[in-house]
mmCIF file of C-alpha atoms in Angstrom:
data_model
loop_
_atom_site.group_PDB
_atom_site.id
_atom_site.type_symbol
_atom_site.label_atom_id
_atom_site.label_comp_id
_atom_site.label_asym_id
_atom_site.label_seq_id
_atom_site.Cartn_x
_atom_site.Cartn_y
_atom_site.Cartn_z
ATOM 1 C CA MET A 24 -13.685 -38.215 10.298
ATOM 2 C CA LYS A 25 -13.252 -34.474 10.854
ATOM 3 C CA TYR A 26 -9.880 -33.149 9.348
ATOM 4 C CA THR A 27 -8.270 -29.680 9.450
ATOM 5 C CA PHE A 28 -5.366 -29.337 6.661
ATOM 6 C CA ILE A 29 -3.113 -26.991 5.861
ATOM 7 C CA ILE A 30 -2.157 -25.761 2.150
ATOM 8 C CA SER A 31 1.048 -24.058 2.478
ATOM 9 C CA LEU A 32 0.903 -21.982 0.061
ATOM 10 C CA PHE A 33 2.845 -20.215 -2.722
ATOM 11 C CA VAL A 34 2.750 -20.004 -6.080
ATOM 12 C CA SER A 35 1.393 -20.023 -9.706
ATOM 13 C CA VAL A 36 1.389 -20.478 -12.974
ATOM 14 C CA THR A 37 1.466 -18.358 -15.921
ATOM 15 C CA PHE A 38 4.129 -18.253 -18.884
ATOM 16 C CA PHE A 39 5.053 -14.895 -20.789
ATOM 17 C CA THR A 40 8.032 -14.082 -23.041
ATOM 18 C CA CYS A 41 10.416 -12.030 -21.033
ATOM 19 C CA GLU A 42 12.799 -9.735 -23.069
ATOM 20 C CA LYS A 43 15.940 -9.130 -20.347
ATOM 21 C CA GLN A 44 17.354 -5.966 -20.496
ATOM 22 C CA ASN A 45 20.206 -7.136 -18.640
ATOM 23 C CA LYS A 46 21.608 -10.701 -17.673
ATOM 24 C CA ARG A 47 20.759 -10.082 -13.951
ATOM 25 C CA CYS A 48 17.283 -9.986 -14.842
ATOM 26 C CA ALA A 49 15.212 -12.122 -12.102
ATOM 27 C CA HIS A 50 11.934 -13.165 -13.084
ATOM 28 C CA ASP A 51 11.738 -17.041 -12.887
ATOM 29 C CA PHE A 52 10.452 -18.572 -9.365
ATOM 30 C CA THR A 53 8.899 -21.383 -7.887
ATOM 31 C CA ILE A 54 7.038 -21.345 -4.773
ATOM 32 C CA PRO A 55 6.414 -24.053 -2.548
ATOM 33 C CA PHE A 56 2.726 -25.103 -0.896
ATOM 34 C CA GLU A 57 2.180 -27.964 1.451
ATOM 35 C CA VAL A 58 -1.382 -29.601 2.227
ATOM 36 C CA ILE A 59 -1.614 -31.255 5.630
ATOM 37 C CA PRO A 60 -3.206 -33.848 6.359
ATOM 38 C CA TYR A 61 -2.719 -35.219 2.642
ATOM 39 C CA SER A 62 -5.777 -36.984 1.627
ATOM 40 C CA GLU A 63 -8.137 -37.166 -1.268
ATOM 41 C CA GLU A 64 -11.206 -37.046 1.283
ATOM 42 C CA TYR A 65 -12.661 -34.446 3.581
ATOM 43 C CA SER A 66 -16.037 -34.197 5.765
ATOM 44 C CA ILE A 67 -18.395 -31.425 5.608
ATOM 45 C CA GLY A 68 -17.807 -29.098 8.282
ATOM 46 C CA ASP A 69 -13.864 -29.436 7.964
ATOM 47 C CA THR A 70 -11.612 -26.247 8.536
ATOM 48 C CA VAL A 71 -9.146 -25.777 5.545
ATOM 49 C CA THR A 72 -6.434 -23.758 6.427
ATOM 50 C CA ILE A 73 -4.309 -22.499 3.321
ATOM 51 C CA LYS A 74 -1.046 -21.577 4.858
ATOM 52 C CA SER A 75 2.189 -19.866 2.765
ATOM 53 C CA LYS A 76 5.495 -18.796 4.441
ATOM 54 C CA PHE A 77 8.872 -18.486 2.844
ATOM 55 C CA SER A 78 11.819 -16.455 3.273
ATOM 56 C CA ILE A 79 12.092 -13.080 1.458
ATOM 57 C CA LEU A 80 15.306 -14.464 -0.190
ATOM 58 C CA VAL A 81 13.545 -15.996 -2.813
ATOM 59 C CA TRP A 82 15.225 -19.012 -5.453
ATOM 60 C CA GLU A 83 15.570 -17.494 -9.009
ATOM 61 C CA ASN A 84 15.941 -20.264 -11.252
ATOM 62 C CA ARG A 85 17.693 -18.916 -14.399
ATOM 63 C CA LEU A 86 20.539 -16.837 -11.886
ATOM 64 C CA MET A 87 20.675 -19.774 -9.615
ATOM 65 C CA GLU A 88 20.733 -17.830 -6.647
ATOM 66 C CA TYR A 89 18.375 -16.097 -3.611
ATOM 67 C CA ILE A 90 17.208 -12.680 -4.733
ATOM 68 C CA ASN A 91 16.078 -10.421 -1.987
ATOM 69 C CA MET A 92 12.360 -9.895 -3.023
ATOM 70 C CA ASP A 93 11.453 -7.782 0.237
ATOM 71 C CA GLY A 94 8.765 -4.995 -0.736
ATOM 72 C CA VAL A 95 7.798 -7.307 -4.130
ATOM 73 C CA SER A 96 4.101 -7.450 -4.198
ATOM 74 C CA TRP A 97 3.517 -11.119 -5.051
ATOM 75 C CA ASN A 98 -0.650 -10.707 -5.500
ATOM 76 C CA PRO A 99 -1.191 -14.568 -4.454
ATOM 77 C CA ALA A 100 -4.760 -15.763 -5.120
ATOM 78 C CA THR A 101 -6.766 -19.105 -4.186
ATOM 79 C CA LYS A 102 -9.340 -20.462 -6.707
ATOM 80 C CA ILE A 103 -11.148 -23.163 -6.570
ATOM 81 C CA PHE A 104 -13.872 -25.452 -9.100
ATOM 82 C CA ASN A 105 -16.249 -27.594 -8.369
ATOM 83 C CA MET A 106 -15.456 -30.515 -10.636
ATOM 84 C CA ASP A 107 -18.808 -31.945 -10.621
ATOM 85 C CA THR A 108 -20.734 -29.708 -13.075
ATOM 86 C CA LEU A 109 -20.415 -30.011 -17.224
ATOM 87 C CA ASP A 110 -19.952 -27.254 -19.340
ATOM 88 C CA ILE A 111 -19.630 -24.812 -16.114
ATOM 89 C CA VAL A 112 -15.617 -23.763 -15.324
ATOM 90 C CA ARG A 113 -15.754 -21.177 -12.907
ATOM 91 C CA PRO A 114 -14.203 -20.624 -9.954
ATOM 92 C CA ASP A 115 -17.031 -19.949 -7.125
ATOM 93 C CA ILE A 116 -15.510 -20.281 -3.447
ATOM 94 C CA LYS A 117 -18.245 -19.117 -1.758
ATOM 95 C CA GLN A 118 -21.014 -21.690 -3.440
ATOM 96 C CA ASP A 119 -19.285 -24.122 -1.579
ATOM 97 C CA PHE A 120 -17.007 -23.007 1.461
ATOM 98 C CA ASP A 121 -17.139 -20.103 4.324
ATOM 99 C CA PHE A 122 -14.268 -18.029 4.554
ATOM 100 C CA ILE A 123 -12.968 -17.175 7.664
ATOM 101 C CA HIS A 124 -11.802 -13.392 7.174
ATOM 102 C CA ASN A 125 -8.578 -12.920 9.171
ATOM 103 C CA PRO A 126 -7.630 -9.095 9.787
ATOM 104 C CA LYS A 127 -3.826 -9.758 9.836
ATOM 105 C CA TYR A 128 -3.813 -10.672 6.515
ATOM 106 C CA ASP A 129 -4.749 -8.601 3.297
ATOM 107 C CA TYR A 130 -6.988 -11.399 1.661
ATOM 108 C CA ASP A 131 -10.335 -11.489 0.678
ATOM 109 C CA PHE A 132 -12.665 -12.284 -2.022
ATOM 110 C CA PHE A 133 -12.695 -10.787 -5.466
ATOM 111 C CA TYR A 134 -15.567 -11.074 -7.873
ATOM 112 C CA PHE A 135 -15.328 -11.532 -11.642
ATOM 113 C CA SER A 136 -17.758 -10.746 -13.986
ATOM 114 C CA ASP A 137 -19.117 -13.683 -14.964
ATOM 115 C CA GLY A 138 -20.279 -14.304 -11.213
ATOM 116 C CA GLY A 139 -17.089 -16.426 -10.456
ATOM 117 C CA ASN A 140 -15.149 -15.658 -7.578
ATOM 118 C CA ASP A 141 -11.658 -16.094 -5.933
ATOM 119 C CA ILE A 142 -10.181 -15.238 -2.863
ATOM 120 C CA SER A 143 -6.982 -12.687 -3.328
ATOM 121 C CA GLY A 144 -4.403 -10.166 -1.666
ATOM 122 C CA GLN A 145 -0.981 -9.808 -0.543
ATOM 123 C CA TYR A 146 1.347 -11.231 2.145
ATOM 124 C CA SER A 147 2.338 -10.462 5.352
ATOM 125 C CA ILE A 148 5.818 -9.973 6.364
ATOM 126 C CA LYS A 149 6.831 -11.708 9.124
ATOM 127 C CA ASP A 150 10.320 -12.780 10.802
ATOM 128 C CA ASP A 151 11.422 -11.911 7.509
ATOM 129 C CA SER A 152 9.366 -14.193 5.808
ATOM 130 C CA PHE A 153 6.442 -13.690 3.150
ATOM 131 C CA ASP A 154 3.596 -15.368 5.374
ATOM 132 C CA LEU A 155 0.007 -16.033 4.383
ATOM 133 C CA GLU A 156 -3.140 -17.738 6.213
ATOM 134 C CA VAL A 157 -6.430 -18.474 5.214
ATOM 135 C CA LYS A 158 -8.838 -20.351 6.650
ATOM 136 C CA LEU A 159 -12.189 -22.105 4.972
ATOM 137 C CA VAL A 160 -14.820 -24.479 5.834
ATOM 138 C CA THR A 161 -16.464 -27.185 3.441
ATOM 139 C CA ARG A 162 -19.957 -26.534 3.275
ATOM 140 C CA LYS A 163 -21.374 -28.548 0.338
ATOM 141 C CA LYS A 164 -20.136 -32.112 -0.577
ATOM 142 C CA GLY A 165 -18.606 -32.058 -4.235
ATOM 143 C CA LEU A 166 -15.630 -33.422 -6.234
ATOM 144 C CA PHE A 167 -13.045 -30.057 -6.031
ATOM 145 C CA VAL A 168 -9.663 -28.862 -7.358
ATOM 146 C CA LEU A 169 -7.972 -25.874 -6.065
ATOM 147 C CA SER A 170 -5.248 -23.946 -7.359
ATOM 148 C CA ASN A 171 -2.869 -21.508 -5.494
ATOM 149 C CA PHE A 172 -0.734 -19.289 -7.453
ATOM 150 C CA CYS A 173 0.737 -15.764 -7.613
ATOM 151 C CA ASP A 174 0.570 -13.137 -10.549
ATOM 152 C CA ILE A 175 3.640 -10.882 -9.667
ATOM 153 C CA GLU A 176 3.634 -7.624 -11.534
ATOM 154 C CA TYR A 177 6.205 -5.454 -13.044
ATOM 155 C CA LEU A 178 4.522 -2.608 -11.411
ATOM 156 C CA GLY A 179 4.559 -4.492 -7.943
ATOM 157 C CA ILE A 180 8.709 -4.380 -8.270
ATOM 158 C CA ILE A 181 10.110 -1.392 -5.906
ATOM 159 C CA GLU A 182 11.689 0.935 -8.439
ATOM 160 C CA ASP A 183 15.426 0.326 -7.674
ATOM 161 C CA HIS A 184 14.904 -3.371 -7.061
ATOM 162 C CA GLU A 185 17.244 -5.516 -9.469
ATOM 163 C CA ALA A 186 14.188 -7.757 -10.416
ATOM 164 C CA LYS A 187 12.329 -4.655 -11.736
ATOM 165 C CA CYS A 188 14.706 -5.506 -15.655
ATOM 166 C CA CYS A 189 12.304 -6.746 -18.222
ATOM 167 C CA SER A 190 8.593 -5.571 -19.739
ATOM 168 C CA LYS A 191 5.724 -5.979 -17.743
ATOM 169 C CA ASN A 192 3.834 -9.284 -17.805
ATOM 170 C CA CYS A 193 7.447 -10.828 -17.911
ATOM 171 C CA TYR A 194 7.399 -12.776 -14.654
ATOM 172 C CA ASN A 195 7.534 -16.386 -14.215
ATOM 173 C CA THR A 196 5.865 -17.800 -10.611
ATOM 174 C CA ASN A 197 5.458 -21.714 -10.786
ATOM 175 C CA SER A 198 3.999 -23.557 -7.848
ATOM 176 C CA ASN A 199 5.405 -26.531 -6.016
ATOM 177 C CA MET A 200 2.668 -28.345 -4.104
ATOM 178 C CA ASN A 201 3.250 -30.875 -1.454
ATOM 179 C CA ASN A 202 7.111 -30.847 -2.691
ATOM 180 C CA GLY A 203 6.314 -32.792 -6.002
ATOM 181 C CA ARG A 204 3.551 -35.426 -4.576
ATOM 182 C CA ASP A 205 0.491 -36.103 -7.204
ATOM 183 C CA ASN A 206 -1.986 -34.001 -5.142
ATOM 184 C CA ASN A 207 -4.688 -36.544 -6.219
ATOM 185 C CA PHE A 208 -4.361 -35.994 -9.739
ATOM 186 C CA HIS A 209 -6.263 -39.277 -10.616
ATOM 187 C CA LEU A 210 -9.265 -37.676 -9.089
ATOM 188 C CA LEU A 211 -9.216 -35.066 -12.545
ATOM 189 C CA PHE A 212 -10.718 -37.892 -14.538
ATOM 190 C CA GLU A 213 -13.849 -38.502 -12.154
ATOM 191 C CA SER A 214 -15.108 -35.173 -13.538
ATOM 192 C CA PRO A 215 -17.354 -35.470 -16.748
ATOM 193 C CA GLU A 216 -16.105 -32.009 -17.712
ATOM 194 C CA PRO A 217 -13.555 -32.146 -20.628
ATOM 195 C CA HIS A 218 -11.822 -28.897 -18.921
ATOM 196 C CA PHE A 219 -10.449 -31.148 -16.078
ATOM 197 C CA ASN A 220 -10.413 -34.409 -17.466
ATOM 198 C CA THR A 221 -8.634 -33.822 -20.516
ATOM 199 C CA TRP A 222 -7.595 -30.511 -21.354
ATOM 200 C CA ILE A 223 -6.003 -30.055 -17.948
ATOM 201 C CA PRO A 224 -4.033 -33.600 -17.732
ATOM 202 C CA SER A 225 -2.983 -33.063 -22.022
ATOM 203 C CA LYS A 226 -0.003 -30.796 -20.592
ATOM 204 C CA ALA A 227 -0.483 -31.934 -16.680
ATOM 205 C CA ASP A 228 3.152 -30.385 -15.897
ATOM 206 C CA ILE A 229 2.039 -26.646 -16.775
ATOM 207 C CA ARG A 230 -1.161 -26.929 -15.934
ATOM 208 C CA PHE A 231 -1.549 -29.465 -12.740
ATOM 209 C CA HIS A 232 1.921 -29.549 -10.805
ATOM 210 C CA LYS A 233 3.169 -26.208 -11.774
ATOM 211 C CA ALA A 234 -0.481 -24.501 -11.550
ATOM 212 C CA GLY A 235 -0.480 -25.283 -8.124
ATOM 213 C CA ARG A 236 -3.211 -27.654 -7.761
ATOM 214 C CA TYR A 237 -4.628 -30.149 -5.698
ATOM 215 C CA CYS A 238 -7.491 -32.457 -6.329
ATOM 216 C CA PHE A 239 -10.313 -33.496 -3.136
ATOM 217 C CA ARG A 240 -13.515 -34.704 -2.345
ATOM 218 C CA VAL A 241 -16.172 -33.563 0.265
ATOM 219 C CA VAL A 242 -18.525 -36.080 1.645
ATOM 220 C CA GLU A 243 -20.896 -35.729 4.236
#
C-alpha cells in the first residue's frame, strides 16, 4: 500500500548552559511536529512530506508566555539514519531517499566531511507563521530513524530582540513529535547498532522524544 505521510516539523535537540543577562531572557522553546499517517511501515515509492508550521508567537517554557520570534533564524534540519548497519552512524538521506526540491522554501542538502548529509535551511513566513514543507520519496527498503530539529543561534537573533539576551549557544529548542506519541520507539531495538538499540534508549526523553525522532520501516 502506498502512503503519503506528513511530518509537521519543528524541532530540536541541543542543551546548553545559558548565563542570562537579564530576567527576561527567552531561550527555551518547544516546537511541534506531526507525522501523517502515523505508521511504522511504508512502501518504496511513497512520498514523505515533512511539514512544519507554527505561529511567530512562540511559547517560551521558562517565562511561560508567548514571545514574538518574527525575524529569528531557527536553522531547521532533517536527518535520516539507516539503522540496519553495524558501526555506521551517519545521516545519509541521499542514499535512500529522493528529495523533491521546492523553490518556495530555502531548504536543501548539506554535506558533511565524513560523507554524510542532511537537509537544512530556513523557514518561510506565511500568514504570521513559520512555514516549511519538504517532500522525500522512499527509494530503498530498510529500517530508519529520522530527526527533525532546530539549532537557533545567537547571531540569528535580531539585534534589538528580547531573546538576544544570553551568550552564544545558549538556546534550547526541544521537539514535540506527534503530540507525545511513542513514534515507533520500539523499532530502535531491531537495529544491530548499539548507538540506536542502547545509547538512545538509555536517555530516551532527551535523545529520542525531545530530539524529534520518529522510527519507521520501508518495504518493497
